[in-house]
Structure formats: C-alpha cells, structure tokens
Coordinates of N, CA and C in Angstrom, one line a residue:
M279 N 138.7 96.5 74.3 CA 137.3 96.9 74.1 C 136.5 96.6 75.4
R280 N 136.6 95.4 75.9 CA 135.9 95.0 77.1 C 136.2 95.9 78.3
K281 N 137.5 96.3 78.4 CA 137.9 97.2 79.5 C 137.2 98.5 79.4
K282 N 137.1 99.1 78.2 CA 136.4 100.3 78.0 C 134.9 100.2 78.4
F283 N 134.3 99.1 78.1 CA 132.9 98.9 78.4 C 132.7 98.9 79.9
V284 N 133.6 98.2 80.6 CA 133.6 98.1 82.1 C 133.7 99.5 82.7
L285 N 134.5 100.3 82.1 CA 134.7 101.7 82.7 C 133.5 102.6 82.3
I286 N 132.9 102.4 81.2 CA 131.8 103.3 80.7 C 130.5 103.0 81.5
L287 N 130.2 101.7 81.7 CA 129.0 101.3 82.4 C 128.7 102.1 83.7
P288 N 129.7 102.1 84.6 CA 129.4 102.8 85.9 C 129.3 104.3 85.6
L289 N 130.0 104.9 84.6 CA 129.8 106.3 84.3 C 128.4 106.6 83.8
M290 N 127.9 105.7 83.0 CA 126.5 105.8 82.4 C 125.5 105.8 83.6
F291 N 125.7 104.9 84.5 CA 124.8 104.8 85.7 C 124.8 106.0 86.5
F292 N 126.0 106.5 86.8 CA 126.2 107.8 87.5 C 125.5 108.9 86.9
A293 N 125.7 109.0 85.5 CA 125.0 110.1 84.8 C 123.5 110.0 84.9
F294 N 123.0 108.8 84.7 CA 121.6 108.5 84.8 C 121.0 108.9 86.1
T295 N 121.7 108.4 87.2 CA 121.2 108.7 88.6 C 121.2 110.1 88.9
S296 N 122.2 110.8 88.4 CA 122.3 112.3 88.7 C 121.2 113.1 88.0
L297 N 120.6 112.5 87.0 CA 119.5 113.2 86.3 C 118.1 112.8 86.9
C298 N 118.1 112.0 87.9 CA 116.8 111.6 88.5 C 116.2 112.8 89.2
Q299 N 115.1 113.4 88.6 CA 114.6 114.6 89.0 C 113.6 114.5 90.2
N300 N 113.0 113.4 90.4 CA 112.1 113.2 91.5 C 112.7 112.5 92.8
L301 N 114.0 112.5 92.9 CA 114.6 111.9 94.1 C 115.1 113.1 94.9
N302 N 114.3 113.5 95.8 CA 114.6 114.6 96.7 C 115.3 114.1 97.9
P303 N 116.3 114.9 98.4 CA 117.0 114.4 99.6 C 116.1 114.2 100.8
A304 N 116.5 113.3 101.7 CA 115.8 113.1 102.9 C 116.0 114.2 103.9
P305 N 115.0 114.7 104.7 CA 115.3 115.6 105.7 C 116.3 115.1 106.7
E306 N 117.1 115.9 107.3 CA 118.1 115.5 108.3 C 117.5 114.7 109.4
D307 N 116.3 114.9 109.9 CA 115.7 114.3 111.0 C 114.8 113.1 110.7
K308 N 114.6 112.8 109.4 CA 113.7 111.8 109.0 C 114.4 110.8 108.0
A309 N 113.8 109.7 107.9 CA 114.2 108.7 106.9 C 113.1 108.7 105.8
V310 N 113.5 108.4 104.6 CA 112.6 108.4 103.4 C 112.6 107.0 102.8
V311 N 111.4 106.4 102.6 CA 111.3 105.1 102.0 C 110.4 105.3 100.7
Y312 N 111.0 104.9 99.6 CA 110.2 104.9 98.3 C 109.7 103.5 98.2
F313 N 108.3 103.4 98.1 CA 107.7 102.1 97.7 C 107.4 102.2 96.2
V314 N 108.1 101.3 95.4 CA 108.0 101.4 94.0 C 107.4 100.1 93.4
R315 N 106.6 100.3 92.4 CA 106.0 99.2 91.6 C 106.4 99.5 90.2
T316 N 107.5 98.9 89.7 CA 108.0 99.2 88.4 C 107.3 98.5 87.2
S317 N 106.7 97.4 87.5 CA 106.1 96.5 86.5 C 104.7 96.9 86.2
S318 N 104.2 96.8 85.0 CA 102.8 97.0 84.7 C 102.0 95.7 84.8
T319 N 102.6 94.6 85.1 CA 101.9 93.4 85.3 C 100.8 93.6 86.4
G320 N 99.6 93.2 86.2 CA 98.6 93.3 87.2 C 98.3 94.8 87.5
F321 N 98.4 95.7 86.4 CA 98.4 97.1 86.6 C 97.0 97.6 87.2
A322 N 96.0 96.9 87.1 CA 94.7 97.4 87.6 C 94.5 97.0 89.0
I323 N 95.3 96.2 89.6 CA 95.1 95.7 91.0 C 95.8 96.7 92.0
N324 N 95.0 97.2 92.9 CA 95.6 98.1 93.9 C 96.3 97.3 95.0
F325 N 97.4 97.8 95.5 CA 98.1 97.4 96.7 C 98.0 98.4 97.7
S326 N 97.7 98.1 99.0 CA 97.7 99.0 100.1 C 99.0 98.8 100.8
Y327 N 99.6 100.0 101.2 CA 100.9 100.0 101.9 C 100.8 100.5 103.3
F328 N 101.5 99.9 104.2 CA 101.3 100.3 105.7 C 102.7 100.4 106.3
D329 N 102.7 101.2 107.4 CA 103.8 101.3 108.4 C 103.1 100.9 109.7
S330 N 103.2 99.6 110.0 CA 102.5 99.0 111.1 C 101.0 99.2 110.9
T331 N 100.4 100.0 111.8 CA 98.9 100.3 111.7 C 98.6 101.5 110.8
K332 N 99.6 102.2 110.4 CA 99.4 103.5 109.6 C 99.4 103.2 108.1
L333 N 98.3 103.6 107.5 CA 98.1 103.4 106.0 C 99.0 104.5 105.4
I334 N 99.9 104.1 104.5 CA 100.7 105.0 103.7 C 100.1 105.4 102.5
G335 N 99.4 104.5 101.8 CA 98.8 104.8 100.5 C 98.3 103.6 99.8
V336 N 97.5 103.8 98.8 CA 96.9 102.7 98.0 C 97.1 103.1 96.5
F337 N 97.7 102.2 95.7 CA 97.8 102.5 94.3 C 98.1 101.2 93.5
N338 N 97.8 101.3 92.2 CA 98.1 100.3 91.3 C 99.3 100.7 90.5
G339 N 99.8 99.8 89.7 CA 101.1 100.1 89.1 C 101.1 100.4 87.6
P340 N 102.2 100.8 87.1 CA 103.5 101.1 87.8 C 103.5 102.6 88.3
K341 N 103.7 102.7 89.6 CA 103.7 104.0 90.3 C 104.6 103.8 91.5
Y342 N 104.7 104.9 92.3 CA 105.5 104.9 93.5 C 105.0 105.9 94.5
I343 N 105.4 105.8 95.8 CA 105.1 106.7 96.8 C 106.4 107.0 97.6
R344 N 106.6 108.3 97.9 CA 107.7 108.7 98.8 C 107.1 108.9 100.2
Y345 N 107.7 108.1 101.1 CA 107.2 108.1 102.5 C 108.3 108.6 103.5
E346 N 108.0 109.7 104.2 CA 108.9 110.2 105.2 C 108.5 109.7 106.5
C347 N 109.4 109.2 107.3 CA 109.1 108.7 108.6 C 110.2 108.9 109.6
E348 N 109.9 108.6 110.9 CA 110.9 108.7 111.9 C 112.0 107.6 111.7
P349 N 113.2 107.9 112.0 CA 114.2 106.8 111.9 C 114.0 105.8 113.0
G350 N 114.6 104.6 112.8 CA 114.4 103.5 113.8 C 113.7 102.3 113.2
Q351 N 113.1 101.5 114.0 CA 112.5 100.2 113.5 C 111.1 100.5 113.0
H352 N 110.8 99.8 111.9 CA 109.4 99.8 111.3 C 109.0 98.5 110.8
L353 N 107.8 98.2 110.7 CA 107.2 97.1 110.1 C 106.4 97.6 108.9
F354 N 107.0 97.4 107.7 CA 106.3 97.8 106.5 C 105.6 96.6 105.9
W355 N 104.4 96.8 105.4 CA 103.7 95.7 104.8 C 102.7 96.2 103.7
A356 N 102.4 95.2 102.8 CA 101.5 95.6 101.7 C 100.4 94.5 101.7
R357 N 99.2 94.9 101.2 CA 98.1 94.0 101.2 C 97.5 94.0 99.8
S358 N 97.2 92.8 99.3 CA 96.4 92.6 98.1 C 95.6 91.4 98.4
E359 N 95.7 90.4 97.5 CA 95.1 89.1 97.9 C 95.7 88.5 99.1
N360 N 97.0 88.8 99.3 CA 97.8 88.3 100.4 C 98.3 89.5 101.2
R361 N 99.2 89.2 102.1 CA 100.0 90.3 102.9 C 101.4 89.9 102.8
D362 N 102.3 90.9 102.7 CA 103.8 90.6 102.7 C 104.4 91.7 103.5
F363 N 105.5 91.3 104.2 CA 106.1 92.2 105.2 C 107.6 92.4 105.0
V364 N 108.1 93.6 105.5 CA 109.5 93.9 105.5 C 109.8 94.5 106.9
E365 N 110.7 94.0 107.6 CA 111.2 94.6 108.9 C 112.3 95.6 108.5
A366 N 112.2 96.8 109.0 CA 113.2 97.8 108.6 C 113.8 98.5 109.8
E367 N 115.1 98.9 109.7 CA 115.8 99.7 110.6 C 116.4 100.8 109.8
L368 N 115.8 102.0 110.0 CA 116.1 103.2 109.2 C 117.0 104.2 109.9
E369 N 117.8 104.9 109.2 CA 118.6 106.0 109.7 C 118.1 107.3 109.2
A370 N 118.2 108.3 110.1 CA 117.8 109.7 109.7 C 118.6 110.2 108.5
G371 N 118.0 111.0 107.7 CA 118.8 111.6 106.6 C 119.1 110.7 105.4
K372 N 118.5 109.5 105.4 CA 118.9 108.5 104.4 C 117.6 108.1 103.6
I373 N 117.8 107.6 102.4 CA 116.8 107.2 101.4 C 116.9 105.7 101.2
Y374 N 115.7 105.0 101.3 CA 115.6 103.6 101.1 C 114.6 103.3 100.1
F375 N 114.6 102.1 99.5 CA 113.7 101.6 98.5 C 113.2 100.3 98.8
I376 N 111.8 100.1 98.6 CA 111.2 98.8 98.7 C 110.4 98.6 97.4
E377 N 110.6 97.5 96.8 CA 109.9 97.2 95.5 C 108.8 96.3 95.8
A378 N 107.6 96.6 95.2 CA 106.4 95.8 95.3 C 106.4 95.0 94.0
I379 N 106.5 93.7 94.1 CA 106.5 92.8 93.0 C 105.2 92.1 92.9
V380 N 104.6 92.1 91.7 CA 103.3 91.4 91.4 C 103.6 89.9 91.2
K381 N 102.8 89.1 92.0 CA 102.9 87.7 91.9 C 101.5 87.2 91.5
M382 N 101.4 86.0 90.9 CA 100.1 85.4 90.5 C 99.4 85.0 91.8
G383 N 98.2 85.4 92.0 CA 97.4 84.9 93.1 C 96.3 84.0 92.7
A384 N 95.5 83.4 93.6 CA 94.5 82.5 93.3 C 93.3 83.2 92.5
I385 N 93.0 84.4 93.0 CA 91.9 85.2 92.4 C 92.4 86.5 91.7
K386 N 93.3 87.2 92.4 CA 93.8 88.4 91.8 C 95.3 88.4 92.1
A387 N 96.0 89.5 91.7 CA 97.4 89.6 91.9 C 97.8 89.6 93.4
A388 N 98.9 88.9 93.7 CA 99.4 88.9 95.0 C 100.6 89.9 95.0
V389 N 101.0 90.3 96.2 CA 102.1 91.2 96.4 C 103.3 90.6 97.1
E390 N 104.5 90.9 96.7 CA 105.7 90.5 97.4 C 106.6 91.8 97.6
L391 N 106.9 92.1 98.8 CA 107.8 93.3 99.1 C 109.2 92.8 99.1
R392 N 110.1 93.6 98.4 CA 111.5 93.3 98.4 C 112.3 94.5 98.7
P393 N 113.1 94.5 99.8 CA 114.1 95.6 100.0 C 115.0 95.7 98.8
V394 N 115.3 96.9 98.4 CA 116.1 97.0 97.2 C 117.6 97.2 97.6
N395 N 118.5 96.4 97.0 CA 119.9 96.7 97.1 C 120.2 97.8 96.2
T396 N 120.5 99.0 96.7 CA 120.8 100.2 95.9 C 122.1 100.1 95.1
D397 N 122.9 99.1 95.4 CA 124.1 98.9 94.6 C 123.8 98.1 93.3
D398 N 122.6 97.6 93.1 CA 122.2 96.9 91.9 C 121.8 98.0 90.8
S399 N 122.8 98.3 89.9 CA 122.6 99.4 89.0 C 121.4 99.1 88.0
K400 N 121.2 97.9 87.6 CA 120.0 97.6 86.7 C 118.7 97.9 87.4
K401 N 118.6 97.4 88.7 CA 117.4 97.7 89.4 C 117.2 99.2 89.6
M402 N 118.2 99.9 90.0 CA 118.1 101.3 90.2 C 117.8 102.1 89.0
E403 N 118.3 101.6 87.8 CA 118.0 102.3 86.6 C 116.5 102.2 86.3
K404 N 115.9 101.0 86.5 CA 114.4 100.8 86.4 C 113.6 101.7 87.3
I405 N 114.1 101.8 88.5 CA 113.4 102.7 89.5 C 113.5 104.1 89.1
F406 N 114.7 104.6 88.8 CA 114.9 106.0 88.4 C 114.1 106.3 87.1
K407 N 114.0 105.4 86.2 CA 113.1 105.6 85.0 C 111.7 105.9 85.4
L408 N 111.2 105.1 86.4 CA 109.8 105.3 86.9 C 109.7 106.7 87.6
L409 N 110.7 107.0 88.5 CA 110.7 108.3 89.2 C 110.7 109.5 88.3
N410 N 111.4 109.3 87.2 CA 111.5 110.4 86.2 C 110.2 110.6 85.4
K411 N 109.4 109.5 85.3 CA 108.2 109.6 84.4 C 107.1 110.4 85.1
K412 N 107.0 110.3 86.4 CA 105.8 110.8 87.0 C 106.1 111.2 88.5
P413 N 105.3 112.1 89.1 CA 105.5 112.4 90.5 C 105.0 111.3 91.4
S414 N 105.4 111.3 92.7 CA 104.9 110.4 93.7 C 103.4 110.5 93.8
E415 N 102.8 109.3 94.1 CA 101.4 109.3 94.5 C 101.3 110.1 95.8
S416 N 100.2 110.8 96.0 CA 100.0 111.5 97.2 C 98.5 111.4 97.6
F417 N 98.3 111.6 98.9 CA 97.0 111.4 99.5 C 96.8 112.4 100.6
T418 N 95.6 112.9 100.6 CA 95.2 113.9 101.7 C 95.0 113.1 103.0
E419 N 95.1 113.9 104.1 CA 94.9 113.3 105.4 C 93.5 112.7 105.5
E420 N 92.5 113.4 104.9 CA 91.2 112.9 104.9 C 91.0 111.6 104.1
E421 N 91.7 111.5 102.9 CA 91.6 110.2 102.1 C 92.2 109.1 102.9
L422 N 93.4 109.3 103.6 CA 94.0 108.3 104.4 C 93.2 107.9 105.6
R423 N 92.6 108.9 106.2 CA 91.7 108.6 107.4 C 90.5 107.7 107.0
N424 N 89.8 108.1 105.9 CA 88.7 107.4 105.4 C 89.0 106.0 105.0
E425 N 90.1 105.8 104.3 CA 90.6 104.5 103.9 C 91.0 103.6 105.1
T426 N 91.6 104.2 106.1 CA 92.0 103.5 107.3 C 90.8 103.0 108.0
I427 N 89.8 103.8 108.1 CA 88.5 103.3 108.7 C 87.9 102.2 108.0
R428 N 87.9 102.3 106.6 CA 87.4 101.2 105.8 C 88.2 99.9 105.9
L429 N 89.5 100.0 106.2 CA 90.4 98.9 106.2 C 90.7 98.4 107.6
E430 N 90.0 99.0 108.6 CA 90.4 98.7 110.0 C 90.5 97.2 110.3
S431 N 89.5 96.4 109.9 CA 89.6 95.0 110.2 C 90.7 94.3 109.4
A432 N 91.0 94.8 108.2 CA 92.0 94.2 107.4 C 93.4 94.5 108.0
I433 N 93.6 95.7 108.6 CA 94.8 96.0 109.3 C 95.0 95.1 110.5
E434 N 94.0 94.9 111.3 CA 94.1 93.9 112.4 C 94.5 92.5 111.9
R435 N 93.8 92.1 110.8 CA 94.2 90.7 110.3 C 95.6 90.7 109.7
G436 N 96.0 91.8 109.1 CA 97.4 91.9 108.6 C 98.4 91.7 109.7
L437 N 98.2 92.5 110.8 CA 99.2 92.4 111.8 C 99.2 91.0 112.6
E438 N 98.0 90.4 112.6 CA 97.9 89.1 113.2 C 98.6 88.1 112.3
K439 N 98.5 88.2 111.0 CA 99.2 87.4 110.0 C 100.7 87.5 110.3
Y440 N 101.2 88.8 110.5 CA 102.6 89.0 110.7 C 103.1 88.2 112.0
R441 N 102.3 88.4 113.1 CA 102.6 87.7 114.3 C 102.6 86.2 114.1
E442 N 101.7 85.6 113.4 CA 101.6 84.2 113.1 C 102.9 83.8 112.3
E443 N 103.2 84.5 111.3 CA 104.4 84.1 110.5 C 105.7 84.2 111.3
K444 N 105.8 85.3 112.0 CA 107.0 85.5 112.9 C 107.1 84.4 113.9
G445 N 106.0 84.0 114.5 CA 106.0 83.0 115.5 C 106.2 81.6 115.0
S446 N 105.9 81.4 113.7 CA 106.1 80.0 113.1 C 107.5 79.9 112.4
G447 N 108.3 81.0 112.6 CA 109.7 80.9 112.0 C 109.8 81.3 110.6
V448 N 108.8 81.9 110.0 CA 108.9 82.4 108.6 C 109.9 83.6 108.6
I449 N 110.8 83.5 107.7 CA 111.9 84.6 107.6 C 111.3 85.8 106.9
I450 N 111.3 86.9 107.6 CA 110.7 88.2 107.1 C 111.9 88.9 106.5
P451 N 111.8 89.4 105.3 CA 112.9 90.2 104.7 C 113.2 91.4 105.5
K452 N 114.5 91.8 105.5 CA 115.0 92.9 106.3 C 115.5 94.1 105.4
L453 N 115.2 95.3 105.8 CA 115.7 96.5 105.2 C 116.6 97.1 106.3
S454 N 117.9 96.9 106.1 CA 118.9 97.4 107.2 C 119.3 98.8 106.9
K455 N 119.8 99.4 108.0 CA 120.3 100.8 107.9 C 121.3 101.0 106.7
S456 N 122.1 99.9 106.5 CA 123.2 100.1 105.5 C 122.7 100.0 104.0
M457 N 121.4 99.7 103.8 CA 120.8 99.6 102.5 C 120.3 100.9 101.9
Y458 N 120.8 102.0 102.4 CA 120.3 103.3 101.9 C 121.0 103.6 100.6
Y459 N 120.4 104.6 99.9 CA 120.9 105.0 98.6 C 122.1 105.9 98.8
K460 N 123.2 105.5 98.1 CA 124.5 106.2 98.4 C 124.8 107.1 97.2
G461 N 123.9 107.3 96.3 CA 124.1 108.2 95.1 C 124.2 109.7 95.6
N462 N 124.4 110.5 94.5 CA 124.5 112.0 94.7 C 123.8 112.4 95.9

C-alpha cells in the first residue's frame, strides 16, 4: 500500500502542475520571476517589490506578480515595515519563484523573501493553486512611475540598508541559476 502511495504522489503533482493555467513559458531571451504571496495573513498590508532601484509592483496578499527581466545578476527586495533582500543569478528562458512571507512586525506586518526550491512539491502546489485562482497583478508604466517618485527616498534607504547588511556580514538569501522551475 505504501509503495502505491509513493508512486501516486509524484503523478498527482505532475498532473496538478500541468494544469497550471497562469504559468506561461519564459521568453527565450528573458528570465521570469514570480513574486508570490500565498498566505492571507496580514492581507491588508501592501508589500512593495523591487529589482534594485526599479519598482516591480505593490500589492497585498494573497496575490502574485510575474516579472520578466534580463538574465544575470539581480538584487530583489521587498519593503513593508522592514526590508528584505534576495540576491539572484538568473538564466534566460527560465522561470523562478520568490515567496513573500508575512512576519509579525512592531507596528504592521513585516516581509521576508524566500527563494523557492521548485522541487518542493507541497510548496509548488500552494503556488500553483494561487496562480490558478487569479491572474498576475499588473501595473501601467504611469502607475509604476508615480509610485517610484513617491517612494524615491524609501528606495535610497532600502539600498543603503542592503549595503549595511552586506557590509556587516548578514547572509542574504540567494536565488541561483539552478533553482528554476523544471516542470512542463
């Protein structure tokens, strides 16, 4: 009986992932990063997501955004009551995931970014469930430009915080080239 279960579980995961309707392939010359917030904890609190100085989007949870970018090195970070960072090395034509975890803050929810191990079937099942529920958040260039202007000093402080943490030996999570989604 146990042997059958062990064989059936991977098949169920494969069937589930092949049905993920909102997981579009990455363009051959770009990398894709999904920023996902699967928990409804702290649902009213917005997190702002960045690629270095570039604002990617702002949303509360549970939602996600699909971000296409150039392959290579990136500093992704999110801002709420705090700031949290992920250093990434991305490959063209590949899809990656970063999960935004809600943590208790002093005044409002804090954010923790975690690179997703796409071999973790339970984690990916939660992510695909979210992706199948609703489309990616999207923002016009004008919305992003206006929000970037509003957040200009927060962006500067965020990058300064990264330099301070890096300089003091804080270990920044890494999203490596090999952590791409290997499914269909």
